Every structure is written in structure tokens, then in C-alpha cells.
Amino acid sequence: MTAKPETAKVTVERASERELLVTRSFDASAALVFEAWSRPELFRQWWTPKSMGMTIVSCEMDVRTGGSYRLEIGHPAFDSPMAFFGRYLDVVPGERIVWTNEENGEGAITTVTFAEADGRTTVVISNLFPNVQGLEEELASGACDSMDETLAQLEALLGSGPVTCAFEV
């Protein structure tokens, strides 16, 4: 078995009683990683972990400050797709995306930052919950358990072919 390079490892850490951080590096520019997060046709290829049998049924994303998103995720065991939606609070192409998670009324604020150095990009995903209980429920749900697979799918996408930038960097 081949060990993962140190930079391909996902770290999950509790930064405070309300904040969870997920960090991983990618062998791609920040502009390309940002594109994979902000273009619906790319995002839907990697966001749901394939081993769980989940699929993105619909994906609407207007990734700009003041824009919004709506995802519907299906699973063969679900009667109907689960909807996830919110607003983009701050978007700086190639640097960060900040969004709300409004589907349950007390969702986290998610901030994703893209920091490039020497052709690699480190992505840090911060989920800041409105209270301690919100973070505890997230951890208990197992949602973080699939981040390694999800981000490996992102890396596979980035290395699989042409991912072109739609903005000037």
C-alpha cells in the first residue's frame, strides 16, 4: 500500500467550541481549485462522497457576493432529495468563498480559503456554528467522516483533464 503524501492528508480540528477546521492541500493553482468550487458543472462532480451512494440531483450556484445556492442531494434510501441552500456573503475569486447554511435555521457560516504556494493550494474549510450544540450535532452526524473521500474526489477532478479558469488571475 502506498502512503499518501503528507500534503494529501485531510486534517480536521476543533478550532474553538463553535468552529471546526478542515485542511487539505492540492497539486493545483488556487485559481483552478476555486473554479472547482464555484462552477456548478465541476462542483457536482466531486462534492458528494461516491461510496455513500449520494448524488447531486440539482445544483444552482450564483457564486458572487450577494449570490445564492441551492443543492438537492439524493440517495436511493431517501423518499425525496435533501435540499441545502444559503447565500454567499463574501466571494473573492481564487482567495475565498463565505456562505450561509440556511436549511435548518441554525446553520454554520462556512468559509473556504485558497492559499497558493509553489504551485500547490492549501484549502481551509471553516464551519463556524452559532452555538456549541450545532458543532456537537455536526460531529455526531458523521458529516466530517467523509471529507477525506470528498476532497480526494476534488483532487481527482483537478488532475483529470482540462479545468479552465473563467476569470483573470
XYZ file of N, CA, C and O in Angstrom:
676
model
N 0.834 -1.184 0.000
C 0.000 0.000 0.000
C 0.877 1.246 0.000
O 1.842 1.337 0.724
N 0.548 2.172 -0.884
C 1.304 3.404 -0.990
C 0.746 4.437 -0.020
O -0.455 4.662 0.024
N 1.632 5.035 0.759
C 1.195 6.070 1.707
C 0.880 7.346 0.959
O 1.479 7.664 -0.060
N -0.100 8.058 1.463
C -0.425 9.349 0.881
C 0.705 10.330 1.154
O 1.304 10.285 2.216
N 0.949 11.232 0.207
C 1.902 12.289 0.516
C 1.350 13.121 1.678
O 0.143 13.244 1.836
N 2.219 13.660 2.463
C 1.799 14.436 3.643
C 0.801 15.530 3.275
O -0.146 15.782 4.010
N 0.991 16.134 2.116
C 0.117 17.238 1.726
C -1.266 16.771 1.290
O -2.178 17.568 1.182
N -1.447 15.472 1.019
C -2.749 14.968 0.577
C -3.627 14.561 1.755
O -4.739 14.136 1.567
N -3.130 14.685 2.953
C -3.907 14.306 4.120
C -4.887 15.404 4.519
O -4.579 16.579 4.444
N -6.028 14.959 4.956
C -7.036 15.871 5.467
C -6.852 15.961 6.976
O -6.732 14.944 7.652
N -6.801 17.167 7.474
C -6.798 17.340 8.928
C -8.120 17.986 9.329
O -8.607 18.882 8.646
N -8.675 17.476 10.390
C -9.910 18.030 10.944
C -9.593 18.396 12.382
O -9.114 17.557 13.154
N -9.798 19.650 12.720
C -9.520 20.073 14.085
C -10.590 21.026 14.594
O -11.177 21.782 13.824
N -10.790 20.950 15.861
C -11.743 21.836 16.505
C -10.977 23.087 16.914
O -10.147 23.051 17.815
N -11.253 24.202 16.235
C -10.519 25.436 16.499
C -11.036 26.152 17.744
O -10.296 26.908 18.376
N -12.304 25.940 18.077
C -12.904 26.518 19.277
C -14.132 25.675 19.614
O -14.422 24.701 18.917
N -14.887 26.082 20.578
C -16.074 25.297 20.930
C -17.172 25.385 19.870
O -18.093 24.585 19.869
N -17.046 26.353 18.926
C -18.056 26.506 17.873
C -17.495 26.381 16.462
O -18.236 26.462 15.501
N -16.181 26.197 16.316
C -15.582 26.213 14.980
C -14.799 24.936 14.699
O -13.989 24.496 15.511
N -15.052 24.396 13.513
C -14.356 23.206 13.039
C -13.582 23.571 11.781
O -14.129 24.227 10.878
N -12.323 23.144 11.716
C -11.484 23.420 10.547
C -11.102 22.126 9.850
O -10.698 21.162 10.506
N -11.213 22.134 8.537
C -10.774 21.017 7.701
C -9.741 21.585 6.742
O -10.003 22.602 6.083
N -8.571 20.948 6.662
C -7.477 21.462 5.839
C -6.950 20.352 4.931
O -6.789 19.211 5.367
N -6.666 20.718 3.680
C -6.055 19.779 2.735
C -5.364 20.591 1.648
O -5.828 21.659 1.284
N -4.277 20.044 1.121
C -3.558 20.698 0.024
C -3.795 19.947 -1.279
O -4.031 18.736 -1.267
N -3.699 20.696 -2.379
C -3.921 20.137 -3.709
C -2.777 20.547 -4.626
O -2.263 21.654 -4.505
N -2.456 19.673 -5.553
C -1.410 19.955 -6.530
C -2.024 20.695 -7.720
O -2.133 20.169 -8.812
N -2.473 21.920 -7.443
C -3.126 22.753 -8.459
C -3.082 24.200 -7.997
O -2.897 24.477 -6.804
N -3.279 25.094 -8.929
C -3.287 26.518 -8.577
C -4.557 26.869 -7.804
O -5.588 26.182 -7.914
N -4.496 27.952 -7.068
C -5.675 28.425 -6.335
C -6.809 28.765 -7.297
O -7.983 28.529 -7.000
N -6.453 29.305 -8.467
C -7.484 29.651 -9.449
C -8.255 28.407 -9.891
O -9.480 28.425 -10.009
N -7.537 27.305 -10.133
C -8.219 26.086 -10.569
C -9.053 25.469 -9.446
O -10.170 25.008 -9.687
N -8.525 25.454 -8.240
C -9.288 24.885 -7.121
C -10.541 25.726 -6.886
O -11.633 25.180 -6.683
N -10.398 27.033 -6.963
C -11.562 27.921 -6.819
C -12.610 27.614 -7.887
O -13.813 27.576 -7.610
N -12.168 27.396 -9.116
C -13.107 27.073 -10.194
C -13.905 25.817 -9.868
O -15.110 25.753 -10.110
N -13.237 24.817 -9.323
C -13.926 23.566 -8.987
C -14.984 23.777 -7.902
O -15.959 23.041 -7.834
N -14.788 24.797 -7.058
C -15.761 25.116 -6.001
C -16.871 26.031 -6.501
O -17.929 26.109 -5.892
N -16.642 26.735 -7.579
C -17.584 27.790 -7.954
C -18.340 27.547 -9.258
O -19.259 28.296 -9.555
N -17.973 26.536 -10.013
C -18.710 26.228 -11.252
C -19.570 24.994 -11.013
O -19.050 23.904 -10.741
N -20.894 25.127 -11.137
C -21.794 24.006 -10.830
C -21.453 22.712 -11.555
O -21.520 21.629 -10.968
N -21.082 22.805 -12.825
C -20.788 21.589 -13.591
C -19.554 20.859 -13.065
O -19.430 19.640 -13.241
N -18.652 21.579 -12.399
C -17.489 20.945 -11.775
C -17.821 20.510 -10.348
O -17.500 19.400 -9.941
N -18.469 21.381 -9.602
C -18.796 21.120 -8.195
C -19.585 19.824 -8.038
O -19.290 19.005 -7.163
N -20.540 19.618 -8.898
C -21.382 18.428 -8.763
C -20.624 17.138 -9.059
O -21.092 16.059 -8.708
N -19.441 17.225 -9.653
C -18.650 16.024 -9.935
C -17.905 15.491 -8.716
O -17.485 14.339 -8.707
N -17.698 16.341 -7.690
C -16.858 15.879 -6.582
C -17.482 16.066 -5.194
O -17.001 15.492 -4.213
N -18.530 16.831 -5.032
C -18.977 17.245 -3.698
C -19.524 16.103 -2.832
O -19.304 16.069 -1.643
N -20.259 15.156 -3.396
C -20.820 14.084 -2.572
C -19.929 12.854 -2.637
O -19.466 12.466 -3.707
N -19.665 12.228 -1.491
C -18.796 11.039 -1.493
C -19.465 9.875 -2.244
O -20.569 9.475 -1.893
N -18.770 9.359 -3.245
C -19.361 8.310 -4.092
C -19.663 7.036 -3.308
O -20.646 6.347 -3.605
N -18.866 6.714 -2.302
C -19.077 5.468 -1.558
C -20.397 5.466 -0.788
O -20.893 4.403 -0.420
N -20.973 6.619 -0.549
C -22.225 6.712 0.206
C -23.449 6.622 -0.705
O -24.576 6.612 -0.226
N -23.248 6.581 -2.020
C -24.358 6.438 -2.950
C -25.191 7.693 -3.121
O -26.296 7.637 -3.657
N -24.664 8.807 -2.693
C -25.396 10.073 -2.806
C -25.073 10.727 -4.154
O -23.962 10.597 -4.657
N -26.043 11.425 -4.700
C -25.824 12.150 -5.949
C -26.438 13.543 -5.838
O -27.409 13.746 -5.110
N -25.862 14.465 -6.553
C -26.427 15.809 -6.609
C -27.483 15.809 -7.712
O -27.164 15.662 -8.888
N -28.711 15.946 -7.301
C -29.844 15.922 -8.223
C -29.953 17.247 -8.963
O -30.206 17.283 -10.161
N -29.764 18.329 -8.237
C -29.752 19.645 -8.868
C -28.734 20.526 -8.149
O -28.461 20.325 -6.963
N -28.185 21.471 -8.890
C -27.123 22.325 -8.341
C -27.235 23.704 -8.986
O -26.944 23.867 -10.164
N -27.715 24.651 -8.207
C -27.798 26.035 -8.667
C -26.843 26.850 -7.816
O -26.940 26.841 -6.587
N -25.930 27.538 -8.452
C -24.926 28.319 -7.726
C -24.691 29.643 -8.446
O -24.377 29.643 -9.630
N -24.850 30.723 -7.726
C -24.518 32.052 -8.220
C -23.413 32.560 -7.303
O -23.653 33.304 -6.352
N -22.183 32.083 -7.566
C -21.064 32.299 -6.655
C -20.487 33.696 -6.853
O -19.570 33.916 -7.636
N -21.074 34.611 -6.137
C -20.611 36.005 -6.075
C -21.146 36.573 -4.771
O -22.140 36.059 -4.218
N -20.512 37.598 -4.267
C -21.002 38.220 -3.041
C -22.440 38.667 -3.268
O -22.723 39.377 -4.234
N -23.335 38.207 -2.407
C -24.752 38.507 -2.550
C -25.523 37.462 -3.342
O -26.754 37.504 -3.379
N -24.824 36.502 -3.944
C -25.479 35.430 -4.690
C -26.028 34.360 -3.747
O -25.964 34.488 -2.522
N -26.585 33.312 -4.336
C -27.153 32.242 -3.521
C -26.868 30.887 -4.170
O -26.389 30.821 -5.307
N -27.177 29.839 -3.411
C -27.029 28.482 -3.933
C -28.180 27.623 -3.439
O -28.831 27.944 -2.440
N -28.423 26.538 -4.141
C -29.375 25.522 -3.725
C -28.923 24.198 -4.320
O -28.751 24.085 -5.530
N -28.697 23.233 -3.440
C -28.321 21.879 -3.846
C -29.421 20.934 -3.416
O -29.968 21.085 -2.316
N -29.716 19.972 -4.240
C -30.593 18.878 -3.834
C -29.792 17.600 -4.004
O -29.296 17.315 -5.099
N -29.678 16.879 -2.891
C -28.866 15.668 -2.862
C -29.779 14.476 -2.615
O -30.553 14.462 -1.657
N -29.655 13.499 -3.502
C -30.483 12.314 -3.402
C -29.691 11.085 -2.979
O -28.473 11.038 -3.071
N -30.435 10.101 -2.508
C -29.881 8.808 -2.112
C -30.979 7.782 -2.341
O -32.160 8.091 -2.111
N -30.642 6.570 -2.781
C -31.688 5.571 -3.024
C -32.589 5.312 -1.802
O -33.743 4.938 -1.960
N -32.083 5.546 -0.600
C -32.883 5.298 0.604
C -33.794 6.470 0.978
O -34.649 6.329 1.858
N -33.634 7.610 0.320
C -34.438 8.793 0.643
C -35.720 8.790 -0.188
O -35.709 8.461 -1.366
N -36.810 9.230 0.419
C -38.059 9.396 -0.322
C -37.970 10.556 -1.299
O -38.545 10.506 -2.378
N -37.254 11.602 -0.889
C -37.061 12.768 -1.754
C -35.685 13.356 -1.458
O -35.111 13.118 -0.388
N -35.156 14.109 -2.384
C -33.832 14.708 -2.180
C -33.818 15.672 -0.984
O -34.827 16.292 -0.661
N -32.653 15.765 -0.348
C -32.449 16.747 0.733
C -31.994 18.046 0.082
O -31.143 18.036 -0.802
N -32.558 19.162 0.540
C -32.200 20.464 -0.018
C -31.242 21.193 0.924
O -31.444 21.201 2.149
N -30.217 21.777 0.370
C -29.255 22.610 1.099
C -29.202 23.944 0.374
O -29.068 23.977 -0.848
N -29.290 25.014 1.123
C -29.316 26.318 0.464
C -28.784 27.409 1.394
O -28.695 27.226 2.610
N -28.444 28.520 0.777
C -27.936 29.651 1.536
C -27.502 30.770 0.613
O -27.815 30.770 -0.582
N -26.770 31.714 1.204
C -26.321 32.901 0.477
C -24.798 33.003 0.554
O -24.191 32.590 1.542
N -24.231 33.598 -0.473
C -22.789 33.875 -0.462
C -22.567 35.249 0.161
O -23.053 36.257 -0.351
N -21.865 35.280 1.268
C -21.629 36.531 1.991
C -20.417 37.282 1.456
O -20.393 38.512 1.486
N -19.410 36.533 1.005
C -18.172 37.163 0.534
C -17.485 36.196 -0.428
O -17.219 35.053 -0.072
N -17.232 36.666 -1.623
C -16.542 35.844 -2.624
C -15.424 36.665 -3.232
O -15.668 37.757 -3.757
N -14.207 36.163 -3.146
C -13.046 36.761 -3.803
C -12.436 35.654 -4.656
O -11.882 34.683 -4.098
N -12.584 35.723 -5.988
C -12.090 34.658 -6.852
C -10.635 34.291 -6.563
O -9.765 35.150 -6.469
N -10.413 32.991 -6.410
C -9.080 32.467 -6.148
C -8.609 32.611 -4.720
O -7.539 32.107 -4.370
N -9.397 33.287 -3.847
C -8.974 33.507 -2.460
C -9.924 32.939 -1.415
O -9.514 32.278 -0.479
N -11.226 33.229 -1.527
C -12.159 32.733 -0.502
C -13.608 32.791 -0.985
O -13.960 33.583 -1.863
N -14.379 31.914 -0.332
C -15.827 31.889 -0.507
C -16.418 31.747 0.891
O -16.012 30.875 1.648
N -17.362 32.611 1.239
C -18.035 32.548 2.538
C -19.526 32.414 2.268
O -20.078 33.212 1.496
N -20.164 31.400 2.877
C -21.596 31.202 2.646
C -22.321 30.797 3.923
O -21.717 30.331 4.879
N -23.631 31.002 3.874
C -24.502 30.578 4.968
C -25.061 29.200 4.635
O -25.099 28.786 3.481
N -25.502 28.509 5.683
C -26.174 27.218 5.541
C -27.528 27.394 6.223
O -27.615 27.366 7.444
N -28.567 27.612 5.426
C -29.850 28.053 5.975
C -30.938 26.984 6.014
O -32.063 27.283 6.396
N -30.601 25.755 5.681
C -31.640 24.738 5.577
C -32.266 24.341 6.909
O -33.392 23.877 6.948
N -31.583 24.516 8.006
C -32.183 24.121 9.290
C -32.399 25.294 10.252
O -32.738 25.082 11.405
N -32.177 26.486 9.823
C -32.423 27.653 10.651
C -31.296 28.036 11.589
O -31.257 29.155 12.072
N -30.391 27.116 11.899
C -29.260 27.418 12.775
C -27.973 26.854 12.187
O -27.190 26.209 12.875
N -27.775 27.082 10.905
C -26.616 26.523 10.235
C -25.348 27.314 10.473
O -25.365 28.453 10.945
N -24.259 26.675 10.125
C -22.944 27.287 10.269
C -22.717 28.314 9.166
O -23.385 28.326 8.142
N -21.745 29.165 9.407
C -21.180 30.016 8.365
C -19.930 29.280 7.898
O -19.043 28.960 8.701
N -19.864 28.993 6.611
C -18.728 28.270 6.053
C -17.828 29.243 5.316
O -18.300 30.017 4.479
N -16.543 29.189 5.640
C -15.537 29.987 4.947
C -14.510 29.035 4.366
O -13.933 28.222 5.098
N -14.296 29.119 3.063
C -13.271 28.316 2.405
C -12.214 29.271 1.886
O -12.535 30.212 1.156
N -10.959 29.044 2.279
C -9.865 29.876 1.790
C -8.943 29.026 0.924
O -8.790 27.828 1.155
N -8.350 29.686 -0.066
C -7.456 29.030 -1.020
C -6.126 29.784 -0.963
O -6.069 30.941 -1.365
N -5.084 29.127 -0.455
C -3.771 29.773 -0.341
C -2.766 29.003 -1.191
O -2.501 27.822 -0.928
N -2.226 29.669 -2.200
C -1.295 29.017 -3.130
C 0.148 29.343 -2.780
O 0.470 30.490 -2.472
N 0.993 28.312 -2.826
C 2.436 28.481 -2.664
C 3.127 27.377 -3.454
O 2.743 26.196 -3.337
N 4.066 27.743 -4.276
C 4.861 26.790 -5.061
C 3.980 25.860 -5.904
O 4.243 24.655 -6.004
N 2.927 26.402 -6.474
C 2.069 25.610 -7.351
C 1.082 24.709 -6.634
O 0.330 23.977 -7.277
N 1.075 24.722 -5.323
C 0.115 23.927 -4.542
C -0.826 24.890 -3.831
O -0.454 25.999 -3.480
N -2.025 24.409 -3.607
C -3.026 25.231 -2.930
C -3.505 24.524 -1.675
O -3.916 23.361 -1.724
N -3.430 25.228 -0.575
C -3.970 24.718 0.682
C -5.359 25.303 0.853
O -5.549 26.513 0.793
N -6.315 24.407 1.032
C -7.712 24.787 1.253
C -8.025 24.587 2.731
O -7.740 23.523 3.292
N -8.569 25.624 3.340
C -9.030 25.525 4.732
C -10.533 25.804 4.724
O -10.975 26.848 4.235
N -11.285 24.850 5.241
C -12.740 24.974 5.340
C -13.075 25.196 6.809
O -12.810 24.342 7.641
N -13.629 26.350 7.105
C -14.032 26.679 8.473
C -15.552 26.654 8.551
O -16.223 27.320 7.760
N -16.073 25.899 9.485
C -17.505 25.927 9.772
C -17.669 26.502 11.159
O -17.275 25.877 12.148
N -18.256 27.705 11.221
C -18.488 28.387 12.497
C -19.975 28.265 12.829
O -20.825 28.852 12.141
N -20.268 27.511 13.875
C -21.655 27.250 14.262
C -22.151 28.328 15.212
O -21.357 28.926 15.950
N -23.457 28.584 15.217
C -23.990 29.638 16.088
C -23.922 29.284 17.567
O -24.005 30.175 18.416
N -23.743 27.989 17.869
C -23.638 27.566 19.271
C -22.881 26.240 19.356
O -22.630 25.588 18.331
N -22.534 25.849 20.559
C -21.771 24.616 20.789
C -22.584 23.403 20.318
O -22.035 22.473 19.713
N -23.864 23.417 20.591
C -24.718 22.299 20.216
C -24.678 22.031 18.710
O -24.662 20.882 18.274
N -24.643 23.084 17.922
C -24.586 22.933 16.469
C -23.351 22.153 16.031
O -23.427 21.266 15.177
N -22.215 22.487 16.620
C -20.979 21.773 16.280
C -21.049 20.334 16.777
O -20.660 19.403 16.061
N -21.566 20.131 17.972
C -21.682 18.765 18.510
C -22.579 17.907 17.610
O -22.278 16.742 17.350
N -23.674 18.475 17.129
C -24.574 17.740 16.248
C -23.896 17.413 14.920
O -24.082 16.328 14.369
N -23.097 18.337 14.407
C -22.356 18.088 13.165
C -21.391 16.926 13.345
O -21.320 16.033 12.499
N -20.661 16.937 14.443
C -19.711 15.856 14.698
C -20.443 14.523 14.869
O -20.014 13.495 14.351
N -21.556 14.525 15.580
C -22.319 13.296 15.822
C -22.947 12.746 14.541
O -23.142 11.537 14.407
N -23.226 13.620 13.580
C -23.868 13.176 12.335
C -22.920 12.386 11.446
O -23.357 11.692 10.527
N -21.619 12.515 11.686
C -20.639 11.833 10.850
C -20.323 12.586 9.573
O -19.648 12.057 8.696
N -20.828 13.791 9.447
C -20.612 14.567 8.224
C -19.131 14.775 7.928
O -18.738 14.842 6.763
N -18.320 14.860 8.967
C -16.886 15.101 8.752
C -16.153 13.830 8.322
O -15.077 13.908 7.751
N -16.765 12.679 8.581
C -16.093 11.420 8.291
C -15.826 11.216 6.805
O -14.928 10.476 6.430
N -16.609 11.855 5.967
C -16.464 11.655 4.528
C -15.616 12.724 3.851
O -15.439 12.692 2.636
N -15.082 13.660 4.619
C -14.314 14.750 3.998
C -13.078 14.245 3.265
O -12.720 14.777 2.216
N -12.437 13.208 3.787
C -11.257 12.666 3.114
C -11.636 12.195 1.706
O -10.963 12.528 0.730
N -12.714 11.446 1.609
C -13.162 10.949 0.303
C -13.602 12.097 -0.610
O -13.244 12.136 -1.781
N -14.359 13.015 -0.065
C -14.855 14.137 -0.872
C -13.696 14.947 -1.449
O -13.664 15.258 -2.645
N -12.717 15.257 -0.614
C -11.597 16.066 -1.095
C -10.663 15.266 -2.006
O -10.020 15.836 -2.887
N -10.605 13.953 -1.839
C -9.851 13.112 -2.792
C -10.531 13.147 -4.159
O -9.861 13.139 -5.195
N -11.867 13.185 -4.163
C -12.591 13.307 -5.439
C -12.295 14.642 -6.103
O -12.176 14.723 -7.323
N -12.161 15.703 -5.293
C -11.785 17.006 -5.846
C -10.401 16.917 -6.472
O -10.189 17.400 -7.587
N -9.474 16.286 -5.780
C -8.126 16.156 -6.342
C -8.146 15.373 -7.644
O -7.464 15.736 -8.607
N -8.930 14.311 -7.700
C -9.040 13.519 -8.931
C -9.583 14.375 -10.074
O -9.105 14.290 -11.196
N -10.561 15.198 -9.773
C -11.116 16.090 -10.797
C -10.044 17.064 -11.284
O -9.885 17.275 -12.483
N -9.303 17.641 -10.373
C -8.290 18.627 -10.742
C -7.194 18.008 -11.608
O -6.624 18.686 -12.457
N -6.940 16.728 -11.424
C -5.898 16.065 -12.187
C -6.394 15.321 -13.398
O -5.626 14.705 -14.119
N -7.714 15.399 -13.652
C -8.286 14.543 -14.681
C -8.388 15.173 -16.060
O -8.769 14.509 -16.998
N -8.094 16.401 -16.200
C -8.229 16.981 -17.531
C -8.344 18.474 -17.465
O -8.056 19.086 -16.441
N -8.812 19.031 -18.529
C -8.846 20.486 -18.573
C -9.901 21.085 -17.641
O -11.071 20.782 -17.750
N -9.445 21.828 -16.693
C -10.307 22.649 -15.841
C -9.820 24.058 -16.113
O -8.744 24.428 -15.695
N -10.574 24.780 -16.861
C -10.103 26.095 -17.284
C -10.711 27.195 -16.438
O -11.824 27.077 -15.954
N -9.967 28.224 -16.278
C -10.419 29.353 -15.469
C -11.342 30.249 -16.285
O -11.120 30.480 -17.461
N -12.367 30.750 -15.606
C -13.309 31.644 -16.266
C -13.059 33.092 -15.878
O -13.803 33.967 -16.253
N -12.009 33.332 -15.113
C -11.713 34.694 -14.687
C -10.218 34.950 -14.826
O -9.434 34.028 -14.905
N -9.885 36.204 -14.869
C -8.477 36.595 -14.971
C -7.827 36.542 -13.608
O -8.417 36.960 -12.622
N -6.625 35.998 -13.541
C -5.873 35.987 -12.279
C -4.578 36.734 -12.442
O -4.118 36.962 -13.516
